[in-house]
Coordinates of C-alpha atoms and ligand atoms in Angstrom, one line a residue:
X1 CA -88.5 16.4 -10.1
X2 CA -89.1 16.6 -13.8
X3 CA -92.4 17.3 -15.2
X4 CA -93.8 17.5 -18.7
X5 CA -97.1 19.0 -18.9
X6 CA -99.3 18.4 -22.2
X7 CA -96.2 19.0 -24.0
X8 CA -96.7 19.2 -28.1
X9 CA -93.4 20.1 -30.4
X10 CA -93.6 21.6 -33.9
X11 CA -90.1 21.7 -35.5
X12 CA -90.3 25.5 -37.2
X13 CA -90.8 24.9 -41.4
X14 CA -92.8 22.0 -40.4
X15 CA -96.7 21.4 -39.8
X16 CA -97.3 17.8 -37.9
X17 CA -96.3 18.3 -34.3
X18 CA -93.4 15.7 -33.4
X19 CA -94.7 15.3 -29.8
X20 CA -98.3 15.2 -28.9
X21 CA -99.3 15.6 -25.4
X22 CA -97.1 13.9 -23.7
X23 CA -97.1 13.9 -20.2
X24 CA -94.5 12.3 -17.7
X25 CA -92.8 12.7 -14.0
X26 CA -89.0 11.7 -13.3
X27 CA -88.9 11.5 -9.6
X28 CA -85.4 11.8 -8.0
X29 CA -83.2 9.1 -8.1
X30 CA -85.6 7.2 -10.7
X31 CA -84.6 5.3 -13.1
X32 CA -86.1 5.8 -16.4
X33 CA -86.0 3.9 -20.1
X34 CA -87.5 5.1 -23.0
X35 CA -88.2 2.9 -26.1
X36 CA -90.0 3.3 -29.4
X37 CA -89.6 3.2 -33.2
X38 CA -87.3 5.6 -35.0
X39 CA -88.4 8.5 -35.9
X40 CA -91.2 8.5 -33.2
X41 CA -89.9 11.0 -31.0
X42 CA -87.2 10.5 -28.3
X43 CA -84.5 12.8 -28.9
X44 CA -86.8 15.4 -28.9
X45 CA -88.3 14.4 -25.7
X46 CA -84.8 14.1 -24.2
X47 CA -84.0 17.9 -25.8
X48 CA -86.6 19.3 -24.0
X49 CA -85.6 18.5 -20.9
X50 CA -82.7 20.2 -20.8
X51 CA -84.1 23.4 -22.5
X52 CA -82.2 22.9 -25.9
X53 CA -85.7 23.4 -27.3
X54 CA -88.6 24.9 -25.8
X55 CA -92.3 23.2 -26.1
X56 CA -95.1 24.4 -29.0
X57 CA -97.6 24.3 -26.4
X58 CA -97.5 23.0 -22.6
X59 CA -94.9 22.9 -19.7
X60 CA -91.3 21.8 -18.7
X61 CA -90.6 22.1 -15.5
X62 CA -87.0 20.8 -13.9
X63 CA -87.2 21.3 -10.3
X64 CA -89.9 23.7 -10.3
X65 CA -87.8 25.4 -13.0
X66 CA -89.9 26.0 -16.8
X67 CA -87.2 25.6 -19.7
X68 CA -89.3 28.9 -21.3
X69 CA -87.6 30.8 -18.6
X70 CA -84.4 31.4 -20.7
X71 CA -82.9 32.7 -17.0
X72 CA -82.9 29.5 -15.4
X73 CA -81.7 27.1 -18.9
X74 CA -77.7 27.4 -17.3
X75 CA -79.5 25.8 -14.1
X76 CA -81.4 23.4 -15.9
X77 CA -78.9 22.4 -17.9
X78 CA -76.3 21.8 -15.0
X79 CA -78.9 19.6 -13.2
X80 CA -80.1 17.8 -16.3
X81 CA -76.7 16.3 -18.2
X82 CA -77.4 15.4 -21.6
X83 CA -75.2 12.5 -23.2
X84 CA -75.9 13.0 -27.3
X85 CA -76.1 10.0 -29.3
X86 CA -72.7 10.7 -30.8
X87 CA -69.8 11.3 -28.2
X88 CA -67.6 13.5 -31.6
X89 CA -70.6 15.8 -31.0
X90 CA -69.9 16.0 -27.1
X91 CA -66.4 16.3 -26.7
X92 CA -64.8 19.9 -27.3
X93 CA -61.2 19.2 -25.6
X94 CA -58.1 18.8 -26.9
X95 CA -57.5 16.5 -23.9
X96 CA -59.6 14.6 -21.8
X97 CA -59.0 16.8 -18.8
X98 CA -59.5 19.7 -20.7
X99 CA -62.9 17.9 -22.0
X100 CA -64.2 17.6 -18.4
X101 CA -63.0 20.8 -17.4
X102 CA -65.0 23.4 -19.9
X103 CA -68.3 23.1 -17.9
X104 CA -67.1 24.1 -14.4
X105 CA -64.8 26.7 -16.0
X106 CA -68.1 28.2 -17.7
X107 CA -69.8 28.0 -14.2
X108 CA -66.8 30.4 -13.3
X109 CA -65.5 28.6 -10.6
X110 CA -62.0 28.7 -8.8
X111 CA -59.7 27.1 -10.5
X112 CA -59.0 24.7 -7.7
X113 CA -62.5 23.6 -7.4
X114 CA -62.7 23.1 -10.8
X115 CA -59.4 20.4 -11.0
X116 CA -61.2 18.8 -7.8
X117 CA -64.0 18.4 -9.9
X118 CA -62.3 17.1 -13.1
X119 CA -60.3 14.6 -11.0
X120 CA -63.3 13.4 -9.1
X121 CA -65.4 13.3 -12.8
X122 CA -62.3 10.9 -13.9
X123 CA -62.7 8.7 -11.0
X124 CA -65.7 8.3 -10.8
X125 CA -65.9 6.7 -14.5
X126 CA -62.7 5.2 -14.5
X127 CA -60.9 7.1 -16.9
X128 CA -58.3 9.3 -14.3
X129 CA -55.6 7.2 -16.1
X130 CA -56.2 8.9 -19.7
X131 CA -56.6 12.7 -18.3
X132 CA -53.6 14.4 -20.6
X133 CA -54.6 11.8 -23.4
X134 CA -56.6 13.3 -27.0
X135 CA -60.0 12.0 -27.1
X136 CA -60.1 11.1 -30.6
X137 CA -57.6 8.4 -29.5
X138 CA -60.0 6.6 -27.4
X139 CA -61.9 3.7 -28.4
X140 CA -66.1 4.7 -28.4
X141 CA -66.6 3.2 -25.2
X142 CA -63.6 5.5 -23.6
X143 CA -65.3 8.5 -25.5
X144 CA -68.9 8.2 -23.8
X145 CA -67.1 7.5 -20.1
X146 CA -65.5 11.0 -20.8
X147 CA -69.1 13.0 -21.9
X148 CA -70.6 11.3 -19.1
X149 CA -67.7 12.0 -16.9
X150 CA -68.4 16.4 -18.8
X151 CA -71.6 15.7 -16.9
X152 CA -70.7 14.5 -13.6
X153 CA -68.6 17.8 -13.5
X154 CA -71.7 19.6 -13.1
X155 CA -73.5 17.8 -10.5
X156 CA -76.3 16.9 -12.2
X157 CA -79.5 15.7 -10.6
X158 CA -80.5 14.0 -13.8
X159 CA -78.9 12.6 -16.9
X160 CA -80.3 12.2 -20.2
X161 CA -79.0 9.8 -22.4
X162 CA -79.5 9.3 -25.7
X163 CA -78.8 6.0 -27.2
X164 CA -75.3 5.8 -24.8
X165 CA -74.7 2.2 -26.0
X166 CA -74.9 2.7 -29.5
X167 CA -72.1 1.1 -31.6
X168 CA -70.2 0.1 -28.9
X169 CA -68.9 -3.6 -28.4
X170 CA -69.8 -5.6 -25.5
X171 CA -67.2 -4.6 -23.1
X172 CA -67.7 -1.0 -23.7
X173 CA -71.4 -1.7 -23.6
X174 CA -71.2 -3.0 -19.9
X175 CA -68.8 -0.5 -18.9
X176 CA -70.9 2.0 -20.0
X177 CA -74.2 0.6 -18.1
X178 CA -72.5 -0.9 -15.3
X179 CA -71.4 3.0 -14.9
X180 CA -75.0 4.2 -15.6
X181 CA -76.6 2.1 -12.8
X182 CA -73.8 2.6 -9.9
X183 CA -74.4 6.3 -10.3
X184 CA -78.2 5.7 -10.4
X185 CA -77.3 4.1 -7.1
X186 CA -75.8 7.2 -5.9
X187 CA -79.4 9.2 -6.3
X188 CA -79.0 11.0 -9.8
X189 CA -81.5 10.3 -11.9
X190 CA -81.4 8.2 -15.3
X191 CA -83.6 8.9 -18.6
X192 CA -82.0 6.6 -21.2
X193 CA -83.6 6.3 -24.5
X194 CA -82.3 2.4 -26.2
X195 CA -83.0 0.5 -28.8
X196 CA -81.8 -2.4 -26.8
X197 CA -84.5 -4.7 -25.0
X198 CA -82.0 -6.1 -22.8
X199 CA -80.7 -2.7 -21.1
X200 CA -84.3 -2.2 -19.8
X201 CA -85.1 -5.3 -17.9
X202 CA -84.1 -3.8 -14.1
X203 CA -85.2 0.2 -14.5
X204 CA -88.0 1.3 -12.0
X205 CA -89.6 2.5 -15.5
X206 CA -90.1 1.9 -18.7
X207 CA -91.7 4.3 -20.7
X208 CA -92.8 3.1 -24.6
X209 CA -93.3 6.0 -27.0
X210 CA -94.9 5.8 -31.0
X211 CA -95.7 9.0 -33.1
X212 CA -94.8 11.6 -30.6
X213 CA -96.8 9.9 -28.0
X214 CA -96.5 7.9 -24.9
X215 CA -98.2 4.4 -25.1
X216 CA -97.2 2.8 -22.1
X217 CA -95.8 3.6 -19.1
X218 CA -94.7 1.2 -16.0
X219 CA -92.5 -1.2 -14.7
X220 CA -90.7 -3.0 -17.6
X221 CA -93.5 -5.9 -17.4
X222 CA -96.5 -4.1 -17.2
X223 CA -95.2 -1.6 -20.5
X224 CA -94.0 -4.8 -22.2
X225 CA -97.2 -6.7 -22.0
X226 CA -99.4 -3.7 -23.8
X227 CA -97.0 -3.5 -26.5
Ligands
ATP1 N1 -84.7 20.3 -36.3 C1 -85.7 19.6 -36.8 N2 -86.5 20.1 -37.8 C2 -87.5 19.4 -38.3 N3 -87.7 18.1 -38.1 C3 -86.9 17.5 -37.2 C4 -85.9 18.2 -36.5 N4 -85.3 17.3 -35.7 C5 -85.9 16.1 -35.8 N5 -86.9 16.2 -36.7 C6 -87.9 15.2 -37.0 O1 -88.6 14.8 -35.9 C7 -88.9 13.4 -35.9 C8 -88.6 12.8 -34.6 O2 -87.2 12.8 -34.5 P1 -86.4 12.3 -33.2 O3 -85.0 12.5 -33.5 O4 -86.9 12.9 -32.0 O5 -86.8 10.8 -33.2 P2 -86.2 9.5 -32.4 O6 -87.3 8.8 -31.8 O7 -85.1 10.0 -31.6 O8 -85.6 8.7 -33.6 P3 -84.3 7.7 -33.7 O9 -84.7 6.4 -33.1 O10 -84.0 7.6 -35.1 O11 -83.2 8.4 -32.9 C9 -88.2 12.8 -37.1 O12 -89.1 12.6 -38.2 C10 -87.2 13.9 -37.5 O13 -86.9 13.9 -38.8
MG2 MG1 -83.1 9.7 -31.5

């Protein structure tokens, strides 16, 4: 389980905190939307649950696990995948395979295990076909199957996305959420942050945030209608 206990941010240089409070549970296998205005919050949220930043005051805790422990943040971040807004950000490979591969080679694993993993990763999102292929030649859809496919690499109980269906088309829109909810399926664990209303109709949760704070919280009706 994830839990965030009274959790407040200040960014460093600044002096309004950028989260206030905010409290929330992501149960296994849950699936999770966050919503809210620009600016109010979300990527933060998502960065502290994978212990890229570390709260002002209150808890994280991933699996009984608190991101200040700096000990445990390789083990909190292989159970908690984060998919960045911008997949250029994500991807360090010169190929896909490559891509997928960096994570399980920085878990030091044998090499074997680690092409089982890369090859499975690829499957699993579709994308086994473009393995030896340069990322930057993929179209944006292509390019967020491969940072979710980084992720699956690590066996993740969790994945935090942030905005994953941003400027994409369509197609690469469905692909992408059609991927999102078959592995949600499978018992990992969603927390996607949109801008899009109609991605959120069917999650077990939707979670509306405004000024660093959490406004509502429940299933996608009962948050709507308090908005
Ligand atoms: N490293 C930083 N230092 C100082 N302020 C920051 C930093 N990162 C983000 N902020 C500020 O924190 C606020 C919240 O940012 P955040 O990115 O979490 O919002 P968001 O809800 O994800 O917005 P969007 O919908 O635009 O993605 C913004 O005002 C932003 O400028
Ligand atoms: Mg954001």
């Amino acid at each position: 389980m994830i839990k965030v206990e009274h959790l407040t941010h200040i960014y460093d240089g600044t002096d309004s905190p950028m989260l206030k409070t905010i409290s929330l549970e992501v149960e296994e296998g849950e699936y999770v939307a966050i919503i809210g205005p620009i600016g109010c919050g979300k990527t933060t949220l998502l960065k502290h649950l994978n212990a890229l930043i570390v709260p002002t005051e209150g808890n994280v805790w991933v699996d009984g696990m608190n991101t200040r422990n700096t000990s445990a943040a390789g083990e909190i971040r292989r159970r908690v995948g984060m998919i960045f807004q911008n997949p250029d950000n994500q991807i360090v490979g010169m190929t896909v395979e490559e891509d997928v591969a960096f994570g399980p080679g920085n878990l030091r694993l044998p090499p074997r295990e680690i092409r089982q993993r890369v090859t499975e990763a690829l499957e699993t999102v579709g994308m086994a076909k473009y393995a030896q292929r340069h990322p930057h030649t993929l179209s944006g859809g292509q390019k967020r199957l491969v940072t979710i496919a980084d992720v699956l690499a690590m066996s993740p109980r969790y994945i935090a996305l942030d905005e994953p269906t941003s400027s994409l088309d369509p197609a690469g829109r469905e692909m992408v959420l059609t991927l999102l909810r078959r592995l949600n399926s499978q018992g990992i664990a969603m927390i996607h942050v949109t801008h899009n209303m109609d991605e959120i109709t069917d999650v077990d949760r939707l979670i509306v945030m405004k000024d660093g704070m959490i406004v509502q919280s429940g299933t996608p009706e009962e948050a709507l209608s308090g908005v």
